[in-house]
Amino acid sequence: MASKVKAKVRKIIIAIDGPAGAGKSTVAKLLAKRMKFLYIDTGAMYRALTLKAIRKGINFAQGRQLTGLAKKTRIDLENKSDGAIRVLLDGEDVSLDIRKPNISRFVSDTAKVPGVRKEMLTRQRELGSKASCVLDGRDIGTVVFPYADKKFFLDADFKERVRRRHKELKETVQGVSWEDVEKDLRNRDTIDSSRKCAPLKQAKDAIYIDTTEMTIEGTVKVLLENILGSSVDN
Ligand code: DC
């Protein structure tokens, strides 16, 4: 008698870490699209919480208050069929608001609080258990998914990272200066990599890629080839 066997498909996790401006989110989004995986922008979760903290006038030195806020805040990440990503904060679409300079200025202070990270870690693992996905962040390969199927660490020269962030911000924010972007990246690099809890660090088994002189398409191709183990067409 033929028995019905429910095939259990193993979920695949691709982790992409690295500093701001190294091209992680653009590359991760395209990679997820090519592989038909879910894209999870973990930085957007810290950004959304930072927006709520600013709105509530929370002092960023008060870790306990930020942790309390994290516990009662709903953050949803939606992958739209046209490839766009929507970030919902307690149901409100904040996709554009969370990219503004005032959020970038404080997000590392939110993300360094251990209680906030613990809350986000649980949520990120839960999201990653639902489908095969590409996650980008700072601690995906080291803490969130240490057993990820593939890990990448994207990096680029500081000046090139500033150039990319400046170009991106100029499209939406009026009067954003090179100096402001430089200061923001330097500040975030310092806090993100020196914090005690889950600092930005390359996992031992991550593949390091310097994207300074690479195009986005070229970087996606390198990642795909590493994942599939064979050459791919553009
Ligand atoms: O990737 P991003 O620039 O949007 O991330 C915003 C901030 O969130 C970043 O400066 C550090 C923090 N972050 C983190 O600590 N851990 C992650 N997994 C993702 C982001």
Coordinates of C-alpha atoms and ligand atoms in Angstrom, one line a residue:
M1 CA 0.0 0.0 0.0
A2 CA 1.4 3.3 -1.0
S3 CA 2.0 5.5 1.9
K4 CA 1.9 9.3 1.7
V5 CA 5.3 10.7 2.5
K6 CA 5.5 14.3 3.4
A7 CA 8.8 15.6 2.0
K8 CA 10.6 17.8 4.4
V9 CA 12.6 20.4 2.6
R10 CA 15.6 21.6 4.6
K11 CA 15.7 25.4 5.0
I12 CA 18.9 27.1 3.7
I13 CA 20.4 30.0 5.5
I14 CA 22.8 32.5 3.8
A15 CA 24.5 34.9 6.2
I16 CA 25.9 38.2 5.0
D17 CA 27.7 40.5 7.5
G18 CA 29.9 43.5 7.2
P19 CA 30.1 47.2 7.9
A20 CA 27.7 49.9 6.6
G21 CA 28.2 50.8 3.0
A22 CA 29.9 47.5 2.0
G23 CA 26.9 46.7 -0.3
K24 CA 25.3 44.1 1.9
S25 CA 21.7 45.0 1.6
T26 CA 21.6 45.6 -2.2
V27 CA 23.5 42.4 -2.8
A28 CA 21.5 40.4 -0.3
K29 CA 18.2 41.5 -1.8
L30 CA 19.3 40.6 -5.3
L31 CA 20.8 37.3 -4.2
A32 CA 17.5 36.4 -2.4
K33 CA 15.6 37.3 -5.6
R34 CA 17.8 35.1 -7.7
M35 CA 17.5 32.2 -5.3
K36 CA 13.8 32.7 -4.6
F37 CA 14.7 33.0 -0.9
L38 CA 13.2 35.4 1.7
Y39 CA 15.3 38.5 2.4
I40 CA 15.7 39.5 6.0
D41 CA 17.2 42.9 6.6
T42 CA 18.1 42.7 10.3
G43 CA 19.4 46.2 10.4
A44 CA 15.9 47.4 9.5
M45 CA 14.7 45.9 12.8
Y46 CA 17.1 47.9 14.9
R47 CA 16.3 51.0 12.8
A48 CA 12.5 50.6 13.3
L49 CA 13.0 50.3 17.1
T50 CA 15.2 53.4 17.0
L51 CA 12.5 55.4 15.3
K52 CA 10.0 54.4 17.9
A53 CA 12.5 55.3 20.7
I54 CA 13.0 58.8 19.2
R55 CA 9.3 59.3 18.9
K56 CA 8.8 58.3 22.5
G57 CA 11.6 60.6 23.6
I58 CA 13.6 57.7 25.2
N59 CA 17.1 58.5 26.4
F60 CA 19.5 56.3 24.4
A61 CA 21.7 55.8 27.5
Q62 CA 18.8 54.0 29.2
G63 CA 19.3 50.4 28.0
R64 CA 16.6 49.1 30.3
Q65 CA 14.0 51.4 28.7
L66 CA 15.1 50.4 25.2
T67 CA 14.8 46.7 26.1
G68 CA 11.3 47.2 27.5
L69 CA 10.3 49.0 24.3
A70 CA 11.7 46.2 22.2
K71 CA 9.6 43.6 24.0
K72 CA 6.4 45.4 23.3
T73 CA 7.1 46.5 19.7
R74 CA 5.9 44.7 16.7
I75 CA 8.2 44.8 13.7
D76 CA 7.3 43.1 10.4
L77 CA 9.5 42.7 7.3
E78 CA 7.6 42.2 4.1
N79 CA 9.0 41.0 0.8
K80 CA 6.8 42.4 -1.9
S81 CA 6.3 40.6 -5.2
D82 CA 8.0 43.5 -7.1
G83 CA 11.2 42.9 -5.1
A84 CA 10.6 45.9 -2.7
I85 CA 10.9 45.5 1.0
R86 CA 8.4 47.0 3.5
V87 CA 9.2 47.6 7.1
L88 CA 6.2 47.8 9.4
L89 CA 6.5 49.3 12.9
D90 CA 3.4 48.3 14.9
G91 CA 1.6 48.1 11.6
E92 CA 2.8 51.4 10.2
D93 CA 4.9 51.5 7.0
V94 CA 8.2 53.1 8.1
S95 CA 10.3 51.9 5.2
L96 CA 11.5 55.4 4.2
D97 CA 11.6 57.0 7.7
I98 CA 14.1 54.4 9.0
R99 CA 16.7 55.4 6.4
K100 CA 16.9 59.0 7.5
P101 CA 20.1 60.4 9.1
N102 CA 18.6 60.9 12.5
I103 CA 17.9 57.2 12.7
S104 CA 21.4 56.3 11.5
R105 CA 22.8 58.6 14.2
F106 CA 21.2 56.7 17.1
V107 CA 20.8 53.1 15.7
S108 CA 24.1 51.8 17.0
D109 CA 23.2 53.0 20.5
T110 CA 20.0 50.9 20.3
A111 CA 21.8 47.9 18.8
K112 CA 24.5 47.8 21.5
V113 CA 22.0 47.1 24.3
P114 CA 22.1 43.4 25.2
G115 CA 18.4 43.1 26.1
V116 CA 17.5 44.6 22.7
R117 CA 19.8 42.2 20.9
K118 CA 18.3 39.2 22.8
E119 CA 14.8 40.2 21.7
M120 CA 15.9 40.7 18.1
L121 CA 17.9 37.4 18.1
T122 CA 14.8 35.4 19.0
R123 CA 12.8 37.1 16.3
Q124 CA 15.5 36.7 13.7
R125 CA 15.9 33.0 14.4
E126 CA 12.1 32.6 14.2
L127 CA 12.0 34.3 10.8
G128 CA 14.9 32.2 9.6
S129 CA 13.2 29.0 10.6
K130 CA 10.2 29.6 8.4
A131 CA 11.8 29.6 4.9
S132 CA 15.2 29.5 3.2
C133 CA 16.5 33.0 3.5
V134 CA 19.3 35.5 3.0
L135 CA 19.9 37.6 6.1
D136 CA 22.2 40.6 6.3
G137 CA 23.6 42.3 9.4
R138 CA 26.5 42.4 11.7
D139 CA 26.3 39.2 13.7
I140 CA 24.4 36.8 11.5
G141 CA 27.3 34.4 10.9
T142 CA 28.7 34.7 14.4
V143 CA 25.6 34.7 16.7
V144 CA 22.2 34.6 15.0
F145 CA 22.9 31.6 12.6
P146 CA 26.4 30.2 13.5
Y147 CA 25.5 27.1 11.5
A148 CA 24.4 29.0 8.4
D149 CA 24.9 27.1 5.1
K150 CA 27.1 29.9 3.7
K151 CA 28.6 32.9 5.3
F152 CA 30.0 36.0 3.6
F153 CA 31.7 39.0 5.0
L154 CA 31.4 42.0 2.7
D155 CA 33.8 44.9 3.1
A156 CA 35.1 47.9 1.2
D157 CA 37.5 50.8 1.7
F158 CA 36.2 53.4 4.1
K159 CA 36.2 56.2 1.5
E160 CA 34.3 54.0 -1.0
R161 CA 31.7 53.1 1.7
V162 CA 31.2 56.8 2.4
R163 CA 30.8 57.5 -1.3
R164 CA 28.1 54.9 -1.7
R165 CA 26.2 56.0 1.4
H166 CA 26.4 59.6 0.3
K167 CA 25.2 58.9 -3.2
E168 CA 22.3 56.9 -1.8
L169 CA 21.3 59.5 0.8
K170 CA 21.5 62.4 -1.6
E171 CA 18.6 61.0 -3.5
T172 CA 16.3 61.3 -0.6
V173 CA 17.7 63.8 1.9
Q174 CA 18.3 67.4 1.0
G175 CA 21.7 69.0 1.8
V176 CA 23.4 65.8 3.2
S177 CA 27.1 66.5 3.3
W178 CA 30.0 64.2 2.7
E179 CA 31.4 65.1 6.1
D180 CA 28.1 64.1 7.9
V181 CA 28.1 60.7 6.2
E182 CA 31.8 60.2 7.0
K183 CA 31.2 61.1 10.6
D184 CA 28.1 58.8 10.8
L185 CA 29.9 55.8 9.3
R186 CA 33.0 56.3 11.5
N187 CA 30.8 56.5 14.6
R188 CA 28.8 53.4 13.7
D189 CA 31.9 51.4 12.8
T190 CA 33.4 52.2 16.2
I191 CA 30.3 51.3 18.2
D192 CA 29.2 48.3 16.1
S193 CA 32.6 46.7 16.3
S194 CA 33.6 47.5 19.9
R195 CA 30.4 46.7 21.7
K196 CA 30.5 43.8 24.1
C197 CA 27.4 42.0 22.9
A198 CA 27.6 40.4 19.4
P199 CA 30.1 42.9 17.9
L200 CA 30.6 43.2 14.1
K201 CA 33.1 40.5 13.4
Q202 CA 33.9 38.2 10.5
A203 CA 33.0 34.6 11.4
K204 CA 35.9 32.2 11.1
D205 CA 34.2 30.2 8.3
A206 CA 32.9 33.3 6.4
I207 CA 34.2 34.1 2.9
Y208 CA 35.7 37.6 2.9
I209 CA 34.9 39.8 -0.1
D210 CA 36.3 43.2 -0.7
T211 CA 33.8 45.0 -2.9
T212 CA 35.7 48.3 -3.3
E213 CA 36.2 47.8 -7.0
M214 CA 33.3 45.4 -7.7
T215 CA 30.0 46.1 -9.2
I216 CA 26.8 45.0 -7.5
E217 CA 26.1 42.5 -10.2
G218 CA 29.7 41.2 -10.0
T219 CA 29.4 40.7 -6.3
V220 CA 26.1 38.9 -6.6
K221 CA 27.7 36.6 -9.2
V222 CA 30.6 35.8 -6.9
L223 CA 28.2 34.9 -4.0
L224 CA 26.0 32.8 -6.3
E225 CA 29.0 30.9 -7.6
N226 CA 30.2 30.2 -4.1
I227 CA 26.8 29.0 -3.0
L228 CA 26.1 26.8 -6.1
G229 CA 29.7 25.7 -6.6
S230 CA 29.6 26.4 -10.3
S231 CA 29.9 29.4 -12.6
V232 CA 26.8 31.4 -13.4
D233 CA 25.7 33.7 -16.1
N234 CA 25.0 37.3 -15.3
Ligands
DC1 O1 22.6 47.5 8.1 P1 22.2 48.8 8.7 O2 23.1 49.9 8.4 O3 20.8 49.2 8.3 O4 22.2 48.6 10.3 C1 21.9 49.6 11.2 C2 22.6 49.4 12.5 O5 22.0 48.3 13.1 C3 24.0 49.1 12.4 O6 24.8 50.3 12.5 C4 24.3 48.2 13.5 C5 23.0 47.5 13.8 N1 22.9 46.1 13.4 C6 23.3 45.2 14.3 O7 23.9 45.6 15.4 N2 23.2 43.9 14.1 C7 22.6 43.5 13.0 N3 22.5 42.1 12.8 C8 22.1 44.4 12.0 C9 22.3 45.7 12.3

